[in-house]
XYZ file of C-alpha atoms in Angstrom:
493
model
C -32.292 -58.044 7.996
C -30.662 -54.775 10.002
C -31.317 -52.110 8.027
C -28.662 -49.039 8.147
C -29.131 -45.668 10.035
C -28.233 -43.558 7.343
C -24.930 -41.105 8.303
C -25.367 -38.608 9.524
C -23.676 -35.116 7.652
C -22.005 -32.172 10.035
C -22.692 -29.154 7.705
C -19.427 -27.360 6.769
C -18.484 -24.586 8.425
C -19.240 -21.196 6.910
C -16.860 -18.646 6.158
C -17.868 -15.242 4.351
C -15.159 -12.429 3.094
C -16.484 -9.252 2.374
C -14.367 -7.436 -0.151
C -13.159 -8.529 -3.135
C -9.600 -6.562 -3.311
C -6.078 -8.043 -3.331
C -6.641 -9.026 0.923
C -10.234 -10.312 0.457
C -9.139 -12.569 -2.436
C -5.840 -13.840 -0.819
C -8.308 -14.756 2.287
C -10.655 -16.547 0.376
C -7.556 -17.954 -1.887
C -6.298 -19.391 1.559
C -9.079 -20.607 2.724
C -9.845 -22.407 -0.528
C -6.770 -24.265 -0.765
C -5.597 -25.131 3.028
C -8.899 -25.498 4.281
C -11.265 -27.573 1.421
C -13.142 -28.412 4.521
C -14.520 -25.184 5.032
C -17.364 -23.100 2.618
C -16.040 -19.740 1.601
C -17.523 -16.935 0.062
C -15.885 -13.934 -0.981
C -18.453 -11.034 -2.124
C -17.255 -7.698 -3.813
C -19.693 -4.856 -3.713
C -18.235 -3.846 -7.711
C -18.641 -5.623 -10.946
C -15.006 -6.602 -11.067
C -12.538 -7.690 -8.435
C -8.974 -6.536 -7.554
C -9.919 -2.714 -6.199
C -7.143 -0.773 -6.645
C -4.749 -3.454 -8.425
C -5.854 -2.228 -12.324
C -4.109 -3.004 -15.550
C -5.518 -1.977 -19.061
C -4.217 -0.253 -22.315
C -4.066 3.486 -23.180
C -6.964 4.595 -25.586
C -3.921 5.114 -28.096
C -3.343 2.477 -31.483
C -0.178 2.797 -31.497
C 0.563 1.067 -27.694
C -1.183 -1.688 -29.482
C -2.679 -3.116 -26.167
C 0.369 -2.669 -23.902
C -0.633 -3.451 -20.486
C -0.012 -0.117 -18.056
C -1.241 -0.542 -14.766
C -3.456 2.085 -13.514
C -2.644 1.479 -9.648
C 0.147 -0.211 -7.778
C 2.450 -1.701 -10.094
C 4.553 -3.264 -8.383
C 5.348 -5.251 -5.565
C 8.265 -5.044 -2.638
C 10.070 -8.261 -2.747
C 12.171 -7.596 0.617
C 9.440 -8.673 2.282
C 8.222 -12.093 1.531
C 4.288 -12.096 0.985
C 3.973 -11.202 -2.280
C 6.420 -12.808 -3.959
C 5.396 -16.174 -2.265
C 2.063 -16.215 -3.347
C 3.124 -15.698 -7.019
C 5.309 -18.624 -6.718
C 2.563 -20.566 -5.199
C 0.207 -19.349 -8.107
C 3.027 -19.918 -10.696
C 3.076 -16.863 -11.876
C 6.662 -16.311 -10.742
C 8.264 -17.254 -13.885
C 6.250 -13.839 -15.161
C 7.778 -11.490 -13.081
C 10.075 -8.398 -14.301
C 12.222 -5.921 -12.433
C 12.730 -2.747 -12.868
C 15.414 -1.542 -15.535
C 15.976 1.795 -14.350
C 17.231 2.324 -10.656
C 17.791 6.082 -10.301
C 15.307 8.716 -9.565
C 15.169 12.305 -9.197
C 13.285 14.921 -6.638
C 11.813 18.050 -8.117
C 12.725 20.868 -5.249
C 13.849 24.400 -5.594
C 12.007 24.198 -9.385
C 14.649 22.154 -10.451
C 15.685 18.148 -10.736
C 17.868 16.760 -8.287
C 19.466 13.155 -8.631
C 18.253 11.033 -5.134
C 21.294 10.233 -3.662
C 22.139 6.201 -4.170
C 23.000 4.359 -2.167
C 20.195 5.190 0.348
C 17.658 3.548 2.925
C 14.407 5.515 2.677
C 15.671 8.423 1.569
C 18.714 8.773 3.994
C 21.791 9.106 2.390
C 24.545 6.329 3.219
C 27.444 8.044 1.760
C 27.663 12.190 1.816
C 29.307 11.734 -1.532
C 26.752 10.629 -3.493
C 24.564 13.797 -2.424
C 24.747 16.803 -5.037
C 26.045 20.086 -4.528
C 23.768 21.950 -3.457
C 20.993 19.834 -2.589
C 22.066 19.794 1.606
C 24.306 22.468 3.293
C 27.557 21.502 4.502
C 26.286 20.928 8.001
C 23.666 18.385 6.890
C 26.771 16.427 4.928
C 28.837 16.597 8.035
C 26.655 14.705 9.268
C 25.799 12.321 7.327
C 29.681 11.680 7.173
C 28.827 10.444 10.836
C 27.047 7.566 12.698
C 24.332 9.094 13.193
C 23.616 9.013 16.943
C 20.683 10.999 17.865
C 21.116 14.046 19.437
C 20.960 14.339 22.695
C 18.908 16.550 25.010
C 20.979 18.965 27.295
C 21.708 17.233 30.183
C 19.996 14.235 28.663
C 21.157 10.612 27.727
C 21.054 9.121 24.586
C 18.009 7.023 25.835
C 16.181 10.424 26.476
C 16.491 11.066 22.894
C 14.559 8.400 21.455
C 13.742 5.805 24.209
C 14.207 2.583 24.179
C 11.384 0.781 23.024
C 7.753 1.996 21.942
C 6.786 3.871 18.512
C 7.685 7.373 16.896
C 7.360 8.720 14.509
C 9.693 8.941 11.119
C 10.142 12.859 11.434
C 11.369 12.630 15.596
C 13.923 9.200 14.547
C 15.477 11.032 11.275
C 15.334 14.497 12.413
C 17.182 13.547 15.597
C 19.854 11.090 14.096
C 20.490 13.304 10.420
C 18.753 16.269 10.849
C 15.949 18.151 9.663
C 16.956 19.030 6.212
C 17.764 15.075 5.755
C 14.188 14.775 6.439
C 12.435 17.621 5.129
C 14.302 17.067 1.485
C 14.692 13.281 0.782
C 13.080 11.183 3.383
C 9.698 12.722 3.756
C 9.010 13.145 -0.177
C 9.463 9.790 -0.696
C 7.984 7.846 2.059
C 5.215 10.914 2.807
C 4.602 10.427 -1.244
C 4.424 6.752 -0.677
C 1.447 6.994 1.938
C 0.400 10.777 0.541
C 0.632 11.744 3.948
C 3.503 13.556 6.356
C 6.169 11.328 7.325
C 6.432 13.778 10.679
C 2.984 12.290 12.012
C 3.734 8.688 10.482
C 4.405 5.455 12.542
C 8.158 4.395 12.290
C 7.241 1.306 13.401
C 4.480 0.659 10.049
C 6.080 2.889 7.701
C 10.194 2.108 8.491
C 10.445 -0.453 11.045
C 14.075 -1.035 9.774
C 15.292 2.655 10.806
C 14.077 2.119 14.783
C 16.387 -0.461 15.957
C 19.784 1.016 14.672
C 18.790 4.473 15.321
C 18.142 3.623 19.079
C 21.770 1.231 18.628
C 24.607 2.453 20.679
C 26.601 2.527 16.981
C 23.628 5.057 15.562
C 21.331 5.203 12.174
C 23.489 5.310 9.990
C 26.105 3.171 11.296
C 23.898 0.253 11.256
C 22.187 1.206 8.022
C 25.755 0.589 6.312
C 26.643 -2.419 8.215
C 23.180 -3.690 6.395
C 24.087 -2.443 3.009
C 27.447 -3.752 3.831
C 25.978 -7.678 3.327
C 23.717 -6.534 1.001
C 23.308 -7.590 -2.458
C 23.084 -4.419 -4.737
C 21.872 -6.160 -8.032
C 19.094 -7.947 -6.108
C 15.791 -6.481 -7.225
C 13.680 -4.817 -4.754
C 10.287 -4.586 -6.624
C 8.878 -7.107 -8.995
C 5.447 -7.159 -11.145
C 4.026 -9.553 -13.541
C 4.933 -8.518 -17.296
C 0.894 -8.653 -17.842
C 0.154 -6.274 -14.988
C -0.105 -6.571 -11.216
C -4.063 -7.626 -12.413
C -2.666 -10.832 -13.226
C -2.126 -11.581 -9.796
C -6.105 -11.126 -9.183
C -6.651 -12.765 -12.010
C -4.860 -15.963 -10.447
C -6.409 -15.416 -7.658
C -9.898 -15.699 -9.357
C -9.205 -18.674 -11.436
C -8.833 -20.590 -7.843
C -11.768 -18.785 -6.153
C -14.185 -19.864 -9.530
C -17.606 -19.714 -8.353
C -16.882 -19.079 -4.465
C -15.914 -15.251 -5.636
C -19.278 -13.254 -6.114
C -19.223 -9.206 -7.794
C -21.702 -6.992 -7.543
C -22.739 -7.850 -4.167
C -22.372 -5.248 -1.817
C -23.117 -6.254 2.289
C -25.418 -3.296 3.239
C -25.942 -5.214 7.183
C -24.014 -7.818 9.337
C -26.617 -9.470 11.748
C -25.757 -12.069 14.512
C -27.596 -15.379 13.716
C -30.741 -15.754 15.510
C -30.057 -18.959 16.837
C -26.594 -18.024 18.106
C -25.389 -18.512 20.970
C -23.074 -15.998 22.760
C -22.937 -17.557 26.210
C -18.730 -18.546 27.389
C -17.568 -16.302 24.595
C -18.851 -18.964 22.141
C -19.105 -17.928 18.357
C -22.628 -16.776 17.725
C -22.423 -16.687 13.935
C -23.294 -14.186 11.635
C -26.069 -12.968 8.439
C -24.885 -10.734 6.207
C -27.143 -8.902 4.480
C -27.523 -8.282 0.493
C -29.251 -7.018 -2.664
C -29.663 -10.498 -3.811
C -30.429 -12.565 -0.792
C -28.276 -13.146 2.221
C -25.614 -15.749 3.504
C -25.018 -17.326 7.043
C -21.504 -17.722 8.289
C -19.641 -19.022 11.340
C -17.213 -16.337 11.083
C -16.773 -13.286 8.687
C -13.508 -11.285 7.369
C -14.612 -7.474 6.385
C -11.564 -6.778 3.735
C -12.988 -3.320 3.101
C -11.591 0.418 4.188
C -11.623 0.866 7.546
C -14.604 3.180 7.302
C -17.024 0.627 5.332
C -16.074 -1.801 8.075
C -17.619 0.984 10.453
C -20.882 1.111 9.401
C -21.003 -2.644 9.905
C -19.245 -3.190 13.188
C -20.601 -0.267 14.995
C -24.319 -1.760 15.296
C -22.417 -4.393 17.362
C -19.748 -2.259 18.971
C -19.894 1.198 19.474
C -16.380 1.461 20.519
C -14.864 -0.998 17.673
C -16.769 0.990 15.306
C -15.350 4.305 17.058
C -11.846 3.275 16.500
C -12.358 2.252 12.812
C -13.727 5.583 12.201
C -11.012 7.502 13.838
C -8.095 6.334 11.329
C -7.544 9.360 8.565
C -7.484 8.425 4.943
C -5.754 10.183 1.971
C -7.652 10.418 -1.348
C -5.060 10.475 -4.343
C -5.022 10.267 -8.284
C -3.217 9.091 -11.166
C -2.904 10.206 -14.506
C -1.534 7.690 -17.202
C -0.001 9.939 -20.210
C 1.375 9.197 -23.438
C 3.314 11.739 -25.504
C 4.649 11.312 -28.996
C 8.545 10.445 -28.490
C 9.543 13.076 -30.488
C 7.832 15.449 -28.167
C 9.226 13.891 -25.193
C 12.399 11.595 -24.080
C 13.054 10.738 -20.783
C 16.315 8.915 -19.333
C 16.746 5.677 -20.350
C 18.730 5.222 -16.711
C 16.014 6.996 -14.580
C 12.765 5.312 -13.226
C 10.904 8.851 -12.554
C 10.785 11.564 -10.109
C 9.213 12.966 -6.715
C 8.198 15.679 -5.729
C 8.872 17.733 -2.281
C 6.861 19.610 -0.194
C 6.303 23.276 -1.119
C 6.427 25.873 1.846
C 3.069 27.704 0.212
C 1.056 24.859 -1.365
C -1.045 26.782 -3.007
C 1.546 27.653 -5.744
C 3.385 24.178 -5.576
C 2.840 21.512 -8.323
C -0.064 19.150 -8.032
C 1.803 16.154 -8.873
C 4.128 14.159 -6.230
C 5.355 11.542 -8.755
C 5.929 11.023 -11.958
C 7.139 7.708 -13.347
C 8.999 6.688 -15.834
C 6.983 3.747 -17.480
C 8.993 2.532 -20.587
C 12.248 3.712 -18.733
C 10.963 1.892 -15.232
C 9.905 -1.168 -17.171
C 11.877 -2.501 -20.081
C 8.387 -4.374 -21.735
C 6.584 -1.071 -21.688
C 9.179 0.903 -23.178
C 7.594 1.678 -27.200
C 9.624 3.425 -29.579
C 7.227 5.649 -30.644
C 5.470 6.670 -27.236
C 6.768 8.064 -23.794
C 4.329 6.500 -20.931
C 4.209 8.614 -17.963
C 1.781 7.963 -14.540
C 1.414 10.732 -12.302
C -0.021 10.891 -9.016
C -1.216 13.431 -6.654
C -3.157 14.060 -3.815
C -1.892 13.823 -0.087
C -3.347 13.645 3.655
C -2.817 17.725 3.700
C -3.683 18.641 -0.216
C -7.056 18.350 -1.494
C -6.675 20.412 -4.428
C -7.105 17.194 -6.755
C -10.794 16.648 -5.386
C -12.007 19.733 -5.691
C -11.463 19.676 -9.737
C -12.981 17.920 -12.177
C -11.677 15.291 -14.277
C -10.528 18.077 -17.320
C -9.487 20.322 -14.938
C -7.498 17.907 -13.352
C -5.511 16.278 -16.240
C -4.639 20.123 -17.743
C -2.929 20.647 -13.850
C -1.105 17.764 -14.178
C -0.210 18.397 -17.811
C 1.235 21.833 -16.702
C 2.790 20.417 -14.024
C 5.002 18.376 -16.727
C 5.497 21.506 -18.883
C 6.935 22.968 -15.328
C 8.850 20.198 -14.708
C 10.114 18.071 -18.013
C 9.318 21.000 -20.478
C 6.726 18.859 -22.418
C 4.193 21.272 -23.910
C 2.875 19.074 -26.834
C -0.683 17.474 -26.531
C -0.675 14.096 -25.304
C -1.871 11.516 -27.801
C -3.478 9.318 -24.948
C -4.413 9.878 -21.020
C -6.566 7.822 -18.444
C -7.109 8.924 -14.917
C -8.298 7.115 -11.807
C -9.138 8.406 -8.554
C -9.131 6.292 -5.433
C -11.020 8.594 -2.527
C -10.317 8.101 0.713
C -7.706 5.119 -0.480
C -4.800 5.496 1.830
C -4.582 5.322 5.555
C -2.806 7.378 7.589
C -0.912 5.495 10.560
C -0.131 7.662 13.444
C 2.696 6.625 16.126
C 1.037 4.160 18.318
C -0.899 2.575 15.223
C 0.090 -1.320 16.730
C -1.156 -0.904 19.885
C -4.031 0.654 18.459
C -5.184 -2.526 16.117
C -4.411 -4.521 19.356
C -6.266 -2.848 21.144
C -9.177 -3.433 17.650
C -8.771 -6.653 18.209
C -9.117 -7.060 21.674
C -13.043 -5.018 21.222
C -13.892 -7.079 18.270
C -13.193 -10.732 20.266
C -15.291 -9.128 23.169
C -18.040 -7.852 21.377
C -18.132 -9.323 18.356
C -16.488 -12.646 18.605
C -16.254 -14.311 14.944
C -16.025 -10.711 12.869
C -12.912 -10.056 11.618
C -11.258 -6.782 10.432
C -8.147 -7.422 7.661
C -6.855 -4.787 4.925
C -4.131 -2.072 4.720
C -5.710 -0.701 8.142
C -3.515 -3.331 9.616
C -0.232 -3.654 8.847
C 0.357 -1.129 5.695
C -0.470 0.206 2.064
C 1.623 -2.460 -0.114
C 0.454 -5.072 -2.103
C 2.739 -7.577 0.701
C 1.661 -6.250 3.502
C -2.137 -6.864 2.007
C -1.607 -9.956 1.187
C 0.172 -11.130 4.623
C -3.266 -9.696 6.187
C -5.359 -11.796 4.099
C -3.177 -14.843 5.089
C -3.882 -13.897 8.231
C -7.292 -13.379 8.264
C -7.689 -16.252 6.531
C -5.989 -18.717 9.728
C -8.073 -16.432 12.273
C -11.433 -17.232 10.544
C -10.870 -20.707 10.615
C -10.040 -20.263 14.342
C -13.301 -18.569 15.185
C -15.615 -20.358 13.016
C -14.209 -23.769 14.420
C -14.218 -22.776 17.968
């Protein structure tokens, strides 16, 4: 009788994501489904997943429940990420645009329509801008191409170069001027980031303004021969009806038991019988309250600075460059008011707010949405929803006050600003410190050059989140896709 040498089993290969926000649960989401043949583990140092992505009712009866997001709420859909995961999650047949496309800018204490149609800010039609808002030299231009200006004795590829970053400020001061930039561009996409749009990466924060403005036929010129094809009526954000938590909550029905809370990584260790000889993957122990967990390669989904304290132990000059990005810590206030106390245009999804000359007497706020106008589920006839935000790179006026103090600045900002003095009948604030990163010119080079220390030193840890590519919910998701494909990489190798 030959017996049978019983077969023998190669132990799956490990993968561990640290980081349980909207890129730590799309890499372990990706993982899960393209790559069954691989053990993933996703811990979150909180009790609940998602981090910033938060949807939950007002403390107020009559909402009833309604859904208001307390973060992000919504997604970009020009860029593809987002909306191809919730098709992939089949949650796309949940998704609503918004129902109101124009905005306003608070500047000079007063409301001033954005001009529409625009690209970032920058007018595409002088027309549309009104009186008032720009002088006649700043329309004049705008009636233009908008070919940089050129140096004296210069050429036009002295004004901007030809290749390389800069930053927003140099491309639309040179190509539409300063007041273009100081009044419309740099309160909305320095509002988006709560930073300065002067020290900003064109190349992370508008990499669809570099390429025309450095065109022979200028900005603006190739912005309209874009709009020109363009379809107007397409939607440009989308969210799930529920709340952009509904995403994470897809996310978690796939991840089941491979998703684990309230398990903050306090060390990354290299395995102690790894081998780092020819560059080989040594593996890696990370360290917890409840026990630890071996992997073959590891994805830190966490702020830049959390992935600092674990990278530097292993790389001094990894953990250097992780510390050196700046982030802005911001607020939001969700406020109901009694509709007969305030009404807001139907047609208008909110308003920005520009930079003051002396912040010190400026508004706190640098948004204000819209929510029943914005959304058409949220609108109630009995309450007006508002979310407010505030805080940027260069204001920390919102940190320094407490929670009260906080909500009665904001509250006066919206006397200031939409005349509402009446009590609110329901607010909720959230504060996310040190939540957006700043990306200087250069930022591309400088996460190549990231990666380039990490495969040296650290060969099988992996650094994903908004520090890559941007703040959006896409651009977090594409880095968790990545991340994802890169782990499998190094922990196959």
């Amino acid at each position: 009788m030959i017996s049978r040498v019983p077969e023998q089993r190669v132990p799956a290969r490990q993968v561990l994501v640290v980081g349980g926000g909207i890129t730590g649960l799309t890499a372990g989401y990706r993982l899960a489904v393209d790559h069954p043949e691989i053990d993933v583990t996703v811990l979150e140092a909180s009790n609940r997943p998602g981090g910033y992505l938060r949807t939950g009712p007002l403390d107020d009866p009559m909402l009833d429940g309604l859904p208001i997001d307390a973060g992000a709420d919504a997604f970009l859909v020009r860029v593809p990420w987002a909306l191809d995961l919730c098709v992939e999650l089949g949650i796309d047949t949940e998704l609503v645009s918004p129902s109101a496309r124009k905005a306003s800018l608070w500047l000079d204490d007063a409301l001033w329509p954005i001009p529409s149609p625009n690209v970032l800010g920058v007018p595409l039609d002088p027309e549309t801008v009104a009186p008032g808002l720009l002088a006649p030299a700043d329309l004049e231009r705008l009636a233009g191409d908008g070919v940089p200006d050129v140096p004296i004795g210069g050429t036009l590829d002295r004004a901007l170069g030809t290749s390389g970053d800069l930053s927003v400020g140099a491309v639309i001061r040179a190509c539409v001027g300063d007041r273009v930039f100081e009044r419309l561009v740099d309160p909305l996409l320095g509002g988006i980031n709560a930073g300065r749009a002067d020290d900003l990466s064109c190349a992370v924060m508008a990499p669809q303004l570099l390429a025309p403005a450095r065109s022979t036929e200028g900005l603006l010129a190739g912005l309209r021969r874009t709009a020109a094809v363009a379809d107007p009526a397409a939607p440009v954000f989308h969210s799930p009806a529920a709340g952009m938590e509904r995403i994470v909550d897809a996310l978690v029905a796939v991840l089941g038991d491979r998703l684990r809370t309230g398990s903050p990584v306090t060390r990354l260790d290299r395995a102690p019988d790894g081998d780092t000889s020819d560059r080989q993957v040594a593996g890696w122990v990370a360290t917890t309250a409840s026990g630890t967990y071996r992997a073959d390669s590891v994805v830190l989904a966490v702020p830049a600075h959390v992935a600092a304290t674990l990278v530097a132990p292993h790389s001094d000059d990894a953990g250097e460059v992780l510390t050196g990005w700046r982030h802005a810590s911001v607020a939001l206030a969700t406020v109901a008011f009694d509709r007969a106390d305030l009404e807001v245009p139907a047609d208008q999804s909110g308003f920005l707010v520009g930079r003051a000359t002396n912040q010190e007497s400026s508004p706190l706020m640098t948004a204000c949405s819209f929510a029943g106008s914005k959304w058409a589920h949220l609108d109630h006839p009995e309450r007006t929803v508002l979310r407010v935000s505030c805080g940027r790179i260069d204001d920390k006026r919102p940190a320094g006050l407490t929670d009260d103090e906080l909500v009665a600045a904001l509250l006066a900002d919206l006397a200031t600003t939409l005349g509402v003095e009446a009590p609110p009948t329901a607010v909720r604030l959230e504060r996310f410190p040190d939540s957006l990163v700043q990306y200087p010119v250069g930022h591309i080079d400088r996460i190549t050059a990231l990666d380039g220390l990490l495969a040296d030193a650290t060969p099988g840890l992996l650094v994903a989140g908004t520090v890559r590519n941007g703040v959006g919910i896409p651009a977090c998701i594409r880095s968790g896709t990545e991340a994802a494909e890169a782990a499998v990489a190094a922990a196959t190798r």
